[in-house]
Amino acid sequence: MTDDIARARDLLDHATSVAVLTGAGISAESGIPTFRDALTGLWENFRPEELATPEAFEANPKLVWDWYAWRREIVAKAVPNEGHRALAELERQCREHEVDFTLVTQNVDGLHREAGSHRVVELHGNIRRVKCFGQHHPVEIWPEGDGVPACPRCGSLLRPDVVWFGEMLPSDELAAALAAARTCDVFLCVGTSAVVEPAASLPFMALQAGARVIEVNPRPTPLTPSASVSLHGTAAHLLPLIIGIAQ
Ligand code: OAD
């Protein structure tokens, strides 16, 4: 393990362009359940296709709104952990050495920015934002009550500003993520099961373009056999060691 940490550190030290992809695993140690882990996964109790699709919202807006309200409460109480903070420090180090840096996240919890990361690409939206279902009008304040609130501009029901299954990813964010994957020479992949497209393809695009991939995950994923360095452990434990802010 110590050798692998040193190899990961060495790859990052010699990089000219770094891309990072994070998934739910990086926020697990902040108390936010992942999606696909046994026992703690959010979807052990809920079927995603019943909750995270436009069709589900149209069929039962109250159920979907309440589920996201519950998740929003968990996120509101969460604080960034050592893993988030280490990535903010990696960005700072890259800036200092004029190394390109992009952090792409599938998470909707906003914890990377809270930890001090600046260049964050939120591929799946942000649960703290709300927009209307019909016209995508952003809405800042809404009444809490029993029903699903409506848009003050058009009357359409409000929904979280996250990407649901079957929806397009925000185009600017997707373009930035693709560009980062294609141009980096080191790609760090943290806490994602690497199964949901198009995010899952980003490390493979980087590999195809000649980058080296470092993976941090307690469990093997479809990416593991292709990674130059695969570190099996948690993000909050390993990232500070890799970034060199812990011994
Ligand atoms: P998953 O729940 O699919 O995967 C979480 C990954 O984190 C797993 O591979 C775990 O082994 C790993 N993990 C768990 N604890 C960890 C820790 N402490 N440190 C590091 N890794 C840890 O979550 P995602 O891959 O993020 O999309 O899922 C991708 C997308 O699927 C989500 O963004 C969401 C969902 O559908 C949408 O809602 C659109």
Coordinates of C-alpha atoms and ligand atoms in Angstrom, one line a residue:
M1 CA 0.0 0.0 0.0
T2 CA 2.8 2.4 0.9
D3 CA 4.4 1.8 -2.5
D4 CA 1.1 2.4 -4.3
I5 CA 0.6 5.7 -2.4
A6 CA 4.1 6.8 -3.4
R7 CA 3.4 5.8 -7.0
A8 CA 0.2 7.8 -7.0
R9 CA 2.0 10.8 -5.5
D10 CA 4.7 10.5 -8.1
L11 CA 2.3 10.4 -11.0
L12 CA 0.6 13.6 -9.6
D13 CA 3.9 15.3 -9.0
H14 CA 4.9 14.8 -12.6
A15 CA 1.5 15.7 -14.2
T16 CA 0.9 18.6 -16.4
S17 CA -2.8 18.3 -16.4
V18 CA -4.9 16.6 -13.7
A19 CA -8.6 15.5 -14.0
V20 CA -10.4 14.1 -11.0
L21 CA -13.8 12.3 -11.1
T22 CA -15.6 11.7 -7.8
G23 CA -18.7 9.8 -6.9
A24 CA -20.9 9.1 -3.9
G25 CA -18.1 7.3 -2.1
I26 CA -16.2 10.5 -1.4
S27 CA -19.2 11.8 0.6
A28 CA -19.8 8.5 2.5
E29 CA -17.6 9.6 5.3
S30 CA -19.6 12.8 5.6
G31 CA -22.6 10.7 6.4
I32 CA -24.3 10.8 2.9
P33 CA -25.4 7.3 1.8
T34 CA -24.0 6.1 -1.5
F35 CA -26.3 4.7 -4.1
R36 CA -25.1 1.2 -4.6
D37 CA -23.4 -0.1 -1.5
A38 CA -25.0 -2.9 0.4
L39 CA -26.9 -2.0 3.5
T40 CA -26.2 1.7 3.4
G41 CA -27.2 2.4 -0.2
L42 CA -30.1 4.8 -0.6
W43 CA -31.5 2.5 -3.2
E44 CA -31.7 -0.5 -0.9
N45 CA -34.9 1.1 0.3
F46 CA -36.1 2.8 -2.9
R47 CA -36.1 1.8 -6.5
P48 CA -34.4 4.7 -8.5
E49 CA -36.7 4.3 -11.5
E50 CA -39.6 4.9 -9.1
L51 CA -38.1 8.2 -7.8
A52 CA -35.3 9.6 -10.0
T53 CA -37.0 10.0 -13.4
P54 CA -39.3 12.6 -15.0
E55 CA -42.0 9.9 -15.4
A56 CA -41.9 9.2 -11.7
F57 CA -42.3 12.9 -10.9
E58 CA -45.2 13.2 -13.2
A59 CA -46.8 10.1 -11.8
N60 CA -46.3 10.9 -8.1
P61 CA -44.7 14.4 -7.6
K62 CA -45.2 14.4 -3.8
L63 CA -43.3 11.1 -3.3
V64 CA -40.4 12.3 -5.4
W65 CA -40.4 15.8 -3.8
D66 CA -40.5 14.3 -0.3
W67 CA -37.7 11.9 -1.1
Y68 CA -35.4 14.8 -2.3
A69 CA -36.5 16.9 0.7
W70 CA -35.2 14.1 2.9
R71 CA -32.0 13.8 1.0
R72 CA -31.6 17.6 1.1
E73 CA -31.8 17.5 4.9
I74 CA -29.1 14.9 5.1
V75 CA -26.9 17.1 2.8
A76 CA -27.6 20.2 4.7
K77 CA -26.3 18.6 7.9
A78 CA -23.2 17.2 6.2
V79 CA -19.8 18.8 6.3
P80 CA -16.8 18.1 4.0
N81 CA -14.4 15.3 5.1
E82 CA -10.7 14.9 4.8
G83 CA -11.1 13.5 1.3
H84 CA -12.9 16.6 0.0
R85 CA -10.3 18.8 1.7
A86 CA -7.4 16.9 0.2
L87 CA -8.8 17.4 -3.3
A88 CA -9.1 21.2 -2.6
E89 CA -5.5 21.1 -1.5
L90 CA -4.5 19.2 -4.7
E91 CA -6.2 22.0 -6.8
R92 CA -4.2 24.6 -4.8
Q93 CA -0.9 22.7 -5.4
C94 CA -1.7 22.3 -9.1
R95 CA -2.4 26.1 -9.4
E96 CA 0.8 26.9 -7.6
H97 CA 2.8 24.8 -10.2
E98 CA 0.7 25.9 -13.2
V99 CA -0.7 22.4 -13.7
D100 CA -4.2 22.3 -15.3
F101 CA -6.8 20.9 -12.9
T102 CA -10.5 20.0 -13.2
L103 CA -12.6 18.2 -10.6
V104 CA -15.7 16.5 -12.1
T105 CA -18.2 15.2 -9.7
Q106 CA -21.3 13.1 -10.0
N107 CA -22.4 14.2 -6.5
V108 CA -25.2 16.7 -6.0
D109 CA -24.2 17.7 -2.4
G110 CA -22.0 20.7 -3.1
L111 CA -19.4 19.5 -0.6
H112 CA -16.4 20.0 -2.9
R113 CA -17.0 23.7 -3.1
E114 CA -17.7 23.9 0.6
A115 CA -14.3 22.2 1.2
G116 CA -12.6 24.9 -0.9
S117 CA -12.4 23.5 -4.4
H118 CA -12.9 26.1 -7.1
R119 CA -12.9 24.4 -10.5
V120 CA -15.7 22.0 -9.9
V121 CA -17.8 20.5 -12.7
E122 CA -21.2 19.3 -11.3
L123 CA -22.3 16.7 -13.9
H124 CA -25.5 15.7 -12.2
G125 CA -26.7 19.1 -10.9
N126 CA -27.0 20.2 -7.3
I127 CA -29.7 19.1 -4.8
R128 CA -29.6 22.5 -3.1
R129 CA -31.0 24.2 -6.2
V130 CA -34.6 23.9 -7.2
K131 CA -36.2 24.7 -10.6
C132 CA -39.7 24.2 -12.0
F133 CA -40.6 21.0 -13.9
G134 CA -42.2 22.7 -16.9
Q135 CA -39.9 25.6 -17.8
H136 CA -36.8 25.0 -15.7
H137 CA -37.2 28.4 -14.1
P138 CA -34.7 28.6 -11.1
V139 CA -36.5 29.2 -7.8
E140 CA -34.6 30.4 -4.7
I141 CA -37.2 30.3 -2.0
W142 CA -40.2 28.0 -1.8
P143 CA -42.8 27.4 1.0
E144 CA -42.3 24.2 3.1
G145 CA -45.7 22.4 3.5
D146 CA -47.6 19.3 2.7
G147 CA -47.9 19.7 -1.0
V148 CA -45.4 20.2 -3.8
P149 CA -44.8 23.9 -4.2
A150 CA -45.4 25.6 -7.6
C151 CA -43.3 28.0 -9.6
P152 CA -44.1 31.6 -8.9
R153 CA -43.6 32.5 -12.6
C154 CA -45.5 29.7 -14.4
G155 CA -47.3 27.6 -11.9
S156 CA -45.5 24.4 -12.8
L157 CA -44.5 22.2 -9.9
L158 CA -41.0 22.6 -8.4
R159 CA -38.3 19.8 -8.6
P160 CA -34.7 19.5 -7.6
D161 CA -32.1 20.8 -10.1
V162 CA -30.5 17.3 -10.5
V163 CA -30.2 15.1 -13.5
W164 CA -32.7 12.3 -13.6
F165 CA -32.4 9.0 -15.5
G166 CA -33.4 9.6 -19.1
E167 CA -32.5 13.4 -18.9
M168 CA -29.6 15.1 -20.7
L169 CA -26.6 16.2 -18.7
P170 CA -26.0 20.0 -18.6
S171 CA -24.1 20.6 -21.9
D172 CA -21.4 23.0 -20.6
E173 CA -20.6 20.7 -17.7
L174 CA -20.5 17.6 -20.0
A175 CA -18.2 19.5 -22.5
A176 CA -15.9 20.5 -19.6
A177 CA -15.7 17.0 -18.3
L178 CA -15.0 15.5 -21.7
A179 CA -12.3 18.1 -22.4
A180 CA -10.6 17.4 -19.0
A181 CA -10.7 13.6 -19.6
R182 CA -9.2 14.0 -23.1
T183 CA -6.4 16.4 -22.2
C184 CA -5.2 15.2 -18.8
D185 CA -2.1 13.1 -18.3
V186 CA -3.3 11.9 -14.8
F187 CA -6.9 11.0 -14.1
L188 CA -7.8 10.4 -10.4
C189 CA -11.0 8.4 -9.9
V190 CA -12.5 8.4 -6.4
G191 CA -15.5 6.7 -4.8
T192 CA -17.5 5.8 -7.9
S193 CA -18.8 2.4 -8.9
A194 CA -18.0 3.6 -12.5
V195 CA -21.2 2.2 -14.0
V196 CA -23.4 5.2 -14.7
E197 CA -22.8 6.8 -18.2
P198 CA -21.5 9.1 -19.4
A199 CA -19.4 9.6 -16.3
A200 CA -18.2 6.0 -16.3
S201 CA -16.6 6.5 -19.7
L202 CA -14.5 9.5 -18.6
P203 CA -11.5 7.5 -17.2
F204 CA -11.6 5.2 -20.2
M205 CA -11.4 8.2 -22.5
A206 CA -8.5 9.5 -20.5
L207 CA -6.8 6.1 -20.8
Q208 CA -7.3 6.1 -24.6
A209 CA -5.8 9.5 -24.8
G210 CA -2.7 8.2 -23.0
A211 CA -3.3 9.3 -19.4
R212 CA -2.5 7.2 -16.3
V213 CA -5.4 6.5 -14.0
I214 CA -5.3 6.3 -10.2
E215 CA -8.3 4.8 -8.5
V216 CA -9.3 5.2 -4.9
N217 CA -12.1 2.9 -3.8
P218 CA -12.5 0.3 -1.0
R219 CA -13.9 -2.2 -3.7
P220 CA -12.9 -3.2 -7.2
T221 CA -14.8 -1.6 -10.1
P222 CA -14.9 -2.1 -13.8
L223 CA -12.1 0.5 -14.0
T224 CA -9.7 -1.4 -11.6
P225 CA -8.0 -3.7 -14.1
S226 CA -7.1 -0.6 -16.3
A227 CA -5.8 1.6 -13.5
S228 CA -2.1 2.3 -13.2
V229 CA -2.5 2.5 -9.4
S230 CA -5.5 1.1 -7.6
L231 CA -5.7 2.0 -3.9
H232 CA -8.2 0.0 -1.9
G233 CA -9.4 2.1 1.0
T234 CA -11.6 5.1 1.8
A235 CA -11.2 8.5 0.4
A236 CA -10.9 10.3 3.7
H237 CA -8.1 8.0 4.7
L238 CA -6.2 7.7 1.4
L239 CA -6.5 11.1 -0.3
P240 CA -4.6 13.1 2.4
L241 CA -1.8 10.5 2.2
I242 CA -1.7 10.7 -1.6
I243 CA -1.8 14.5 -1.7
G244 CA 0.8 14.6 1.0
I245 CA -1.1 16.4 3.8
A246 CA -1.0 13.4 6.1
Q247 CA 1.6 10.8 7.0
Ligands
OAD1 P1 -22.4 4.4 -6.2 O1 -23.2 4.3 -5.0 O2 -22.8 3.7 -7.4 O3 -20.9 4.0 -5.9 C1 -20.2 4.4 -4.7 C2 -18.8 3.9 -4.8 O4 -18.1 4.4 -3.7 C3 -18.7 2.4 -4.7 O5 -17.8 1.9 -5.7 C4 -18.1 2.2 -3.3 O6 -17.2 1.0 -3.2 C5 -17.3 3.4 -3.1 N1 -17.1 3.9 -1.7 C6 -17.9 3.6 -0.6 N2 -17.4 4.2 0.5 C7 -16.3 4.9 0.1 C8 -15.3 5.7 0.8 N3 -15.5 5.9 2.1 N4 -14.3 6.2 0.0 C9 -14.2 5.9 -1.3 N5 -15.1 5.1 -2.0 C10 -16.1 4.6 -1.3 O7 -22.2 6.0 -6.5 P2 -21.8 6.7 -7.9 O8 -20.7 5.9 -8.6 O9 -21.5 8.1 -7.5 O10 -26.7 9.6 -10.5 O11 -23.1 6.6 -8.7 C11 -23.2 7.3 -9.9 C12 -24.5 7.9 -10.1 O12 -25.5 6.9 -9.9 C13 -24.9 9.0 -9.1 O13 -24.4 10.2 -9.4 C14 -26.4 9.0 -9.3 C15 -26.7 7.5 -9.4 O14 -27.6 7.2 -10.4 C16 -27.9 10.3 -10.7 O15 -28.6 10.4 -9.7 C17 -28.1 10.8 -12.0

